[in-house]
C-alpha positions as CSV (number, residue, x, y, z in Angstrom):
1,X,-23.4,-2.3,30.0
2,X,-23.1,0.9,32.0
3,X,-25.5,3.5,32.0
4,X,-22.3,5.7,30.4
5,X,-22.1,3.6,27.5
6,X,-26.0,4.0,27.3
7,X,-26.0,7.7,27.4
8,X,-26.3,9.5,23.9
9,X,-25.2,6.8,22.0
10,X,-26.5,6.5,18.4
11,X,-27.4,2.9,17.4
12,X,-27.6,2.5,13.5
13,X,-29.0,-0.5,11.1
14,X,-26.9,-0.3,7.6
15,X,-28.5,-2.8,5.1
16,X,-26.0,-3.4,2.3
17,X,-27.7,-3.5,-0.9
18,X,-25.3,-2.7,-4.3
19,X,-27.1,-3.1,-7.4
20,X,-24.2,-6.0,-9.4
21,X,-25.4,-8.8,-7.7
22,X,-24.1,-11.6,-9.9
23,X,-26.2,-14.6,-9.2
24,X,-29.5,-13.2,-9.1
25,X,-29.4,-9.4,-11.1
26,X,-30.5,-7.0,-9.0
27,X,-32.0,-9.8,-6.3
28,X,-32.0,-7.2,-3.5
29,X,-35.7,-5.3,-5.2
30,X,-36.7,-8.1,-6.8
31,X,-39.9,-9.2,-5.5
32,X,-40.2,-11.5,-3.1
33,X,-43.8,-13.2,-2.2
34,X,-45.2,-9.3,-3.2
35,X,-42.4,-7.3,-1.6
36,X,-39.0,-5.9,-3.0
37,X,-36.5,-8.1,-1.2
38,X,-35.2,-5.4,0.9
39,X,-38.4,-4.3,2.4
40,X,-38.8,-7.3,4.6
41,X,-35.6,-6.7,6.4
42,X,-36.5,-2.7,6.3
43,X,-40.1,-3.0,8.0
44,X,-38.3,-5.3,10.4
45,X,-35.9,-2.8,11.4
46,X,-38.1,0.3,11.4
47,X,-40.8,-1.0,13.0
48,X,-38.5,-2.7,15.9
49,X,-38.2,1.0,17.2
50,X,-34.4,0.1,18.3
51,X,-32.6,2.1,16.1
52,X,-32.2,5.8,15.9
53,X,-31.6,5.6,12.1
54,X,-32.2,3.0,9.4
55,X,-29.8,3.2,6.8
56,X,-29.3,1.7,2.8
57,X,-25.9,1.6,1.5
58,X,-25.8,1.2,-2.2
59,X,-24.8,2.4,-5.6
60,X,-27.7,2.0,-7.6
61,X,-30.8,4.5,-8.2
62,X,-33.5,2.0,-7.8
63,X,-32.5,0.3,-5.1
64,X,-32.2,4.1,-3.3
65,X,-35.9,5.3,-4.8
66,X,-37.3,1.6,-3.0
67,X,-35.2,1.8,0.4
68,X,-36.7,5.3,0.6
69,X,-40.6,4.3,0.4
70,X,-39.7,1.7,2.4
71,X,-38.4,4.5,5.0
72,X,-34.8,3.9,5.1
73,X,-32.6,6.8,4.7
74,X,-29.7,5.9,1.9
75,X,-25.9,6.3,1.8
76,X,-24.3,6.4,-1.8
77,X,-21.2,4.3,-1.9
78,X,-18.2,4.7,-3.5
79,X,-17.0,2.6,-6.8
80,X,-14.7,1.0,-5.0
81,X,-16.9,-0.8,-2.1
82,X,-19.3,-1.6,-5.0
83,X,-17.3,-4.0,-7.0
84,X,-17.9,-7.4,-6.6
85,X,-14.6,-8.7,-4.8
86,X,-15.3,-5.4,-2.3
87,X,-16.0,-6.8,1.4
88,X,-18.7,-6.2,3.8
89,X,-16.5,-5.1,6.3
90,X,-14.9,-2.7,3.5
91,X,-18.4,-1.2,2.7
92,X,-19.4,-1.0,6.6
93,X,-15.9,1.1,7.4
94,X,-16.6,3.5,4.5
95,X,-20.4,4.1,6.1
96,X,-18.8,4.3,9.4
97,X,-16.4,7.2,8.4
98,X,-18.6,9.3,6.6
99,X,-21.1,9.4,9.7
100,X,-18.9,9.9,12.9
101,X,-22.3,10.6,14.8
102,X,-22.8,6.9,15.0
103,X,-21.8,4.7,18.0
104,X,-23.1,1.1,17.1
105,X,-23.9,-0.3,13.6
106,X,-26.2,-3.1,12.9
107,X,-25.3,-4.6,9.4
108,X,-27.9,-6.5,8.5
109,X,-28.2,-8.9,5.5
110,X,-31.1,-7.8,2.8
111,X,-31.1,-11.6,1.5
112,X,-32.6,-12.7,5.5
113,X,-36.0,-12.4,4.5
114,X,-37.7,-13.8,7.5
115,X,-36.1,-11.0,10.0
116,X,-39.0,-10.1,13.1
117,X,-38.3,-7.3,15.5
118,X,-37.6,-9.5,17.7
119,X,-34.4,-10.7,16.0
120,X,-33.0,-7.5,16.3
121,X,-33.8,-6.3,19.7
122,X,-32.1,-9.4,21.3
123,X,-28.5,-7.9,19.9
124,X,-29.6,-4.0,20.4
125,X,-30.0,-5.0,24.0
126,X,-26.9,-7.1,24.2
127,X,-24.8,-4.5,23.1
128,X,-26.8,-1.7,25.0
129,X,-27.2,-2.9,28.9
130,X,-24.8,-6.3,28.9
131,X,-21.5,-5.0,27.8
132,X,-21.3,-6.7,24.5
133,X,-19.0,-5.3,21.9
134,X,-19.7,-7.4,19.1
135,X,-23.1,-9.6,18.6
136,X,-23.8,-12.0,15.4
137,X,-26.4,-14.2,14.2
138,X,-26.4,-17.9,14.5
139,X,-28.9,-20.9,14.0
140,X,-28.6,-24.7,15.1
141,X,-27.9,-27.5,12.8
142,X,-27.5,-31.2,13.5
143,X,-25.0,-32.4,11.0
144,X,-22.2,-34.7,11.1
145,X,-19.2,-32.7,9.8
146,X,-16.1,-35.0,7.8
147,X,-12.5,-34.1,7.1
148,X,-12.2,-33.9,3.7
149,X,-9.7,-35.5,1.6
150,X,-8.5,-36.5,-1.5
151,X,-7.2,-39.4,-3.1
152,X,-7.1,-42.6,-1.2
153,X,-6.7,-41.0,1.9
154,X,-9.4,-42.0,4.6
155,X,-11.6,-39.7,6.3
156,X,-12.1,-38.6,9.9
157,X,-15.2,-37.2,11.8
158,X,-14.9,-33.9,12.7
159,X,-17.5,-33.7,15.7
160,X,-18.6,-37.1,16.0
161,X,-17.7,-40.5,18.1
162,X,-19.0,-43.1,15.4
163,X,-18.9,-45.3,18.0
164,X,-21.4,-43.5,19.9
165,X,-23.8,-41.9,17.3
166,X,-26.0,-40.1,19.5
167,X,-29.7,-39.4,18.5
168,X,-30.8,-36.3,17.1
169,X,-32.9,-35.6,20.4
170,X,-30.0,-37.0,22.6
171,X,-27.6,-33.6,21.0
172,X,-27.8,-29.8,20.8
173,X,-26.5,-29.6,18.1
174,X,-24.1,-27.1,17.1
175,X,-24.1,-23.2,16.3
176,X,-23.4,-22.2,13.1
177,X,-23.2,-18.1,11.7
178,X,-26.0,-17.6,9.4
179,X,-24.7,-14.3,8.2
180,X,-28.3,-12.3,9.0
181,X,-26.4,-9.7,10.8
182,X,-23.8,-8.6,13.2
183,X,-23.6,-5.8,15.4
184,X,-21.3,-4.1,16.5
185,X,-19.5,-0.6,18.3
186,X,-17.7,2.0,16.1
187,X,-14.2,1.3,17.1
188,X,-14.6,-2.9,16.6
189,X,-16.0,-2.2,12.8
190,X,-13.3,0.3,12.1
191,X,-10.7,-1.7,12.9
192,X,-11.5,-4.2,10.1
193,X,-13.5,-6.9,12.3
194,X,-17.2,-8.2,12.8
195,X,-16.3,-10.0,15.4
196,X,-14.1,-8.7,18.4
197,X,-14.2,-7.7,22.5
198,X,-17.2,-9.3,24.3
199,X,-18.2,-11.6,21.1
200,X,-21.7,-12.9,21.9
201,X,-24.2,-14.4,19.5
202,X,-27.9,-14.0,18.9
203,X,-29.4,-17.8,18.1
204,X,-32.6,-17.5,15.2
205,X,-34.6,-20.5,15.2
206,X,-34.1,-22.6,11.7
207,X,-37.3,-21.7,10.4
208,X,-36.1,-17.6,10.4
209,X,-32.8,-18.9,8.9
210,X,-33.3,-18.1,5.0
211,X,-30.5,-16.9,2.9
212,X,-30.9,-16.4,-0.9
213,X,-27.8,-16.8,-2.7
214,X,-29.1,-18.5,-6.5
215,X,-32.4,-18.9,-8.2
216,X,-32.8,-22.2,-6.8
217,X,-33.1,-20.5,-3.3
218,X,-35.6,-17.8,-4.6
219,X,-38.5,-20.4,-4.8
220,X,-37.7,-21.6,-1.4
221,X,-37.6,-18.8,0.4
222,X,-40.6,-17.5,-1.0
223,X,-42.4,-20.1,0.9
224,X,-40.6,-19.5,3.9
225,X,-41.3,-15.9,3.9
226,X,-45.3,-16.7,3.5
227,X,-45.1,-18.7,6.6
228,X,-42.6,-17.1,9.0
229,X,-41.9,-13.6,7.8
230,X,-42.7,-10.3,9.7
231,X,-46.1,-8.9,8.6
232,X,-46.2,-5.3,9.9
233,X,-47.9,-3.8,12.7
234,X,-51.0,-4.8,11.3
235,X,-53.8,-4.6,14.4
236,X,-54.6,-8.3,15.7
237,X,-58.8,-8.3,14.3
238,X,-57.1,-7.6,10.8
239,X,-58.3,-5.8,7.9
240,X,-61.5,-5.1,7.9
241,X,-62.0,-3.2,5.1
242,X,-61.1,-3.7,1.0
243,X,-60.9,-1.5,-1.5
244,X,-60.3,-2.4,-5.2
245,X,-59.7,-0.3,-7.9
246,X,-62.2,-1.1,-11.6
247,X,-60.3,-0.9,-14.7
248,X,-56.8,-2.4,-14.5
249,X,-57.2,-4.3,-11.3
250,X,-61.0,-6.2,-11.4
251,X,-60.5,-5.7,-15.4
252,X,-57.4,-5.7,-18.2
253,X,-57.9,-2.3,-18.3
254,X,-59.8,-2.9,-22.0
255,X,-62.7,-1.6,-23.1
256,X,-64.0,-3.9,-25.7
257,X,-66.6,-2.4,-28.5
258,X,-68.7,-4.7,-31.0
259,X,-69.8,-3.7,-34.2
260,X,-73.1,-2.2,-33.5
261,X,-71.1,-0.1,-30.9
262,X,-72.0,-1.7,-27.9
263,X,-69.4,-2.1,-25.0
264,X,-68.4,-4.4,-23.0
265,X,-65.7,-5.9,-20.8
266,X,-64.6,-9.5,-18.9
267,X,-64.2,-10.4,-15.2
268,X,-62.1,-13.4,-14.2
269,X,-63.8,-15.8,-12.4
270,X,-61.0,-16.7,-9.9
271,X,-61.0,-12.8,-8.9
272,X,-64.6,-13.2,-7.6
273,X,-63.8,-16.4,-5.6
274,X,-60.6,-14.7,-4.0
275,X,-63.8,-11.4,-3.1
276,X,-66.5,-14.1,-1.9
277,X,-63.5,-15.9,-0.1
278,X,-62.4,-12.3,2.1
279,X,-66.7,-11.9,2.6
280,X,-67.1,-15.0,4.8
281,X,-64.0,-14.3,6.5
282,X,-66.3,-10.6,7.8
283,X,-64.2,-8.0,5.4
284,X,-66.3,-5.6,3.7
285,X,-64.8,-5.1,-0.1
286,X,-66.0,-1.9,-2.1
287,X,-64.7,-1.0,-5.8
288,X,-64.2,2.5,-6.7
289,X,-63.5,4.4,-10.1
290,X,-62.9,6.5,-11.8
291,X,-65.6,6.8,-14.9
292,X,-69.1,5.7,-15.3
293,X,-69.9,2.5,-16.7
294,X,-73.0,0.2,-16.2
295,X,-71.4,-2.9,-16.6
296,X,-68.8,-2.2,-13.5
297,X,-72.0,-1.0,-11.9
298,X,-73.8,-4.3,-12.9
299,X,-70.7,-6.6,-12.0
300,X,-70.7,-5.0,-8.7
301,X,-74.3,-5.7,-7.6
302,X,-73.2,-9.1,-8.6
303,X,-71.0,-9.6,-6.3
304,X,-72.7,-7.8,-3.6
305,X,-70.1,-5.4,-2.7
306,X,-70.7,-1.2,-3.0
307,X,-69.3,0.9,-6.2
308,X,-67.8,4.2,-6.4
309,X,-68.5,4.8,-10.1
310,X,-66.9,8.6,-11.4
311,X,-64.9,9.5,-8.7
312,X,-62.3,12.0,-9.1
313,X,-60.4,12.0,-5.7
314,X,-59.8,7.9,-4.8
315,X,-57.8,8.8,-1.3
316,X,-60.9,11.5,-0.2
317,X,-63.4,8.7,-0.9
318,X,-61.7,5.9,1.0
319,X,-60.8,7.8,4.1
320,X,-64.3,8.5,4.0
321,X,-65.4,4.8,4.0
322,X,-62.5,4.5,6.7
323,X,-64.2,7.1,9.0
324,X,-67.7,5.4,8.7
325,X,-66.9,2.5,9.9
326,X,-64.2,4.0,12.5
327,X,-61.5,1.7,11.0
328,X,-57.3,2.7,11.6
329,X,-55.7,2.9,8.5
330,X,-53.7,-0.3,9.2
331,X,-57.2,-2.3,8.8
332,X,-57.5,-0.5,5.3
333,X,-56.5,-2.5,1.8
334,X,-56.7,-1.0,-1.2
335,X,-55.5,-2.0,-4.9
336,X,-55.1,0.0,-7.5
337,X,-52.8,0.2,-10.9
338,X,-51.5,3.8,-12.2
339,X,-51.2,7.1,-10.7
340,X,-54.2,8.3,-9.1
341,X,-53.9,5.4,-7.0
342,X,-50.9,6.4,-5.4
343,X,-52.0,8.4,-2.4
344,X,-53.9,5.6,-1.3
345,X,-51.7,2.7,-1.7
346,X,-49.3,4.4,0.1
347,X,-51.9,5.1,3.1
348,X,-53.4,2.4,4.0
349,X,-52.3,-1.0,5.9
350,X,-51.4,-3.0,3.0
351,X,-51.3,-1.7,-0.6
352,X,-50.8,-3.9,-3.6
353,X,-50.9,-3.6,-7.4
354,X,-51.1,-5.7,-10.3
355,X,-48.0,-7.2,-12.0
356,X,-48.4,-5.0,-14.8
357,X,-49.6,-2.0,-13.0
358,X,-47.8,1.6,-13.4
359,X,-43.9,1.4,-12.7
360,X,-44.7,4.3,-10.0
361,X,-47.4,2.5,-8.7
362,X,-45.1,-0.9,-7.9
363,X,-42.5,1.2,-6.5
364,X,-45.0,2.3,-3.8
365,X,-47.0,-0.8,-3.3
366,X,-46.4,-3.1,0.0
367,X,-47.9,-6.0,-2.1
368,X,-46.7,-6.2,-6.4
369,X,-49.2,-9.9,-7.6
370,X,-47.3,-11.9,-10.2
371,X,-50.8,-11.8,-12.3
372,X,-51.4,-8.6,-14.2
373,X,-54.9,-7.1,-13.5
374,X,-58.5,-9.1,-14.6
375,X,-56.5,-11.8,-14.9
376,X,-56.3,-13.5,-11.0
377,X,-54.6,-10.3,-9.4
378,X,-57.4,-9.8,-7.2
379,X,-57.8,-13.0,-6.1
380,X,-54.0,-12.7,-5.3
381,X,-54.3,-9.9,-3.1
382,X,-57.5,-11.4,-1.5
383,X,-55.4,-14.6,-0.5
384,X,-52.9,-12.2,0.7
385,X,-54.9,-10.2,2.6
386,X,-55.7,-13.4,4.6
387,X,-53.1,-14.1,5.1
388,X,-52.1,-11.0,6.7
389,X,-55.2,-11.6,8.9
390,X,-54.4,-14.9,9.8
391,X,-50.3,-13.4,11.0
392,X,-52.3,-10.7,12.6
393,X,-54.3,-13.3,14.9
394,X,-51.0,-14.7,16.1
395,X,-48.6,-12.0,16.0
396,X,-48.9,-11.4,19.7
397,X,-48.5,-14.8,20.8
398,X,-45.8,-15.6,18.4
399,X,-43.6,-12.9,19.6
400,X,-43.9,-14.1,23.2
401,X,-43.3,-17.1,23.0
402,X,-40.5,-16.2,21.3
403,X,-39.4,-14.2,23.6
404,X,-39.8,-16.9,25.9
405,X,-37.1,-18.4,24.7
406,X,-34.7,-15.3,24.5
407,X,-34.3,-13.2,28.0
């Protein structure tokens, strides 16, 4: 590509997103291993640093309220690219026209889960400093492909000698679209086409290659997200430092009271494995709140960790812990459940709630548990939160060795 083309050109991700999904309602927020769909593709795209805006196309206000957290700026579309027999192509022209300050769109598809940076760079340089006008996804498969018929009538092989069956190892294989996203210039997507020009493809190793189309994919690519989906730029030593929140997250957010007036509450035993578990891995965990109560105070000396009992500002007090211990934010985790929690969800590296925490709160949280709190959402978050550390360790030399295999 010339440096011409280069020159003040404005490159553009659009993630389509309308709220009447048929087979799954509203699949494209629904959480996905702790994440709204959508906000694995987003952090992908925003933190890939190759676009000059990040845009959500959709018609629904939850869907909009989400893509924004998530830092996506959102385009409202019309009625009629909403429907459900309205194309891509239809909804990607519409964008296109009402922002005529955009040279290059990358649509990319919310229901790719296991999108890295790296996915998307490949393409942006492509179309950028090679000359391509058009660049699309693909992934390998190794399947013999039949004519088919009906009747009586016999069948033929499509791309296969059965007379000399090679080997898996012995073929490539062949490249098939996987439909995570195509790029392309202004003038190809205006004219109705995905493809068109200089048509090159992008190739995404099979275990990157999730679509979600039904429930029985949901399950599925849950586990495939756990394994091979982008993280964040969380620093390679990991978190360091956890903060939980008392009532609502270590407890049901009860206060029990006997007869003689006494008080009391109950801790779930898997919750304090999931704590001792992030201890031996060298994370310091620390519970704040926001009352006074002796038994938090007691349960916390149990479990050897520090307590924060009566305090009124939760984000002062953990930016405070931060600082003593000269931590980024991106090494921070905190939990909480309802609103006071907010400011430091949103701050630190990775924020979670309980399943049944405030609807505000799981808007905002980078990590929603299935279990509702004092009842295993801690040690759901713990597990994640090691997760996150063991991604962090190889982060650096997954992503070259994948570029290895790319330029």
């Amino acid at each position: 590509m010339s440096q011409e083309r280069n020159k003040d050109k404005h490159f553009a991700a659009l993630v389509l997103a309308r709220g009447g999904s048929k087979g799954i309602p509203l699949k494209n927020i629904k959480p996905l291993a702790g994440l709204p769909l959508i906000a694995w593709c987003l952090r992908a795209l925003i933190d890939s640093g190759e676009f000059d805006s990040v845009w959500v196309s959709t018609d629904h206000d939850e869907i909009e309220a989400i893509s924004i957290e998530w830092g996506a700026q959102v385009f409202r579309r019309s009625a009629i690219t909403s429907a459900d027999k309205a194309t891509s192509i239809a909804a990607v022209i519409e964008f296109a026209k009402f922002h005529p300050e955009i040279d290059y769109i990358g649509q990319v598809q919310c229901t790719s889960p296991c999108l890295h940076p790296f996915h998307v760079a490949g393409p942006c340089k492509m179309i950028r400093e090679d000359g391509f006008d058009s660049v699309f996804a693909v992934t390998r498969r190794h399947g013999f492909r039949w004519q088919e018929v009906h009747g009586d009538q016999p069948t033929v092989p499509l791309n296969l000698d059965p007379k000399n069956r090679p080997r898996r190892q012995d073929w490539d294989g062949e490249l098939i679209e996987n439909g995570a996203f195509y790029f392309g210039t202004r003038e190809l997507l205006l004219s109705g086409l995905f493809q068109g020009g200089k048509v090159g493809y992008f190739e995404m190793q099979a275990e990157y290659s999730v679509d979600i189309d039904t429930d029985i994919d949901w399950p599925i690519a849950e586990q495939r997200v756990l394994k091979f989906g982008y993280f964040g730029k969380t620093k390679p030593q990991g978190i360091q430092l956890v903060v939980l929140g008392a009532d609502g997250v270590l407890t049901d957010n009860q206060v029990h009271i006997t007869s003689t007036g006494e008080e009391f509450r109950s801790f779930n035993y898997s919750d304090t494995v999931g704590i001792q578990l992030l201890q031996k891995k060298g994370v310091e965990v620390k519970i704040i709140a926001e009352g006074h109560s002796s038994i938090l105070e007691k349960h916390a000396k149990r479990l050897g960790v520090d307590i924060r009992l009566g305090c009124e500002d939760k984000m002062v007090q953990l930016d405070a812990w931060r600082k003593e211990k000269t931590l980024e934010w991106t090494q921070v985790a905190y939990m909480g459940n309802d609103i006071p929690d907010m400011s430091a969800i949103k701050r630190s590296g990775i924020g979670g709630a309980p399943g049944d925490a405030h609807h505000d709160v799981v808007t905002i949280a980078n990590f929603v548990c299935k279990h509702p709190g004092g009842r295993g959402a801690v040690r759901e978050f713990c597990d994640h939160v090691i997760l996150v550390m063991e991604k962090a360790k190889s982060a650096i030399e997954q992503e070259e060795a994948a570029k290895k295999t790319l330029f």
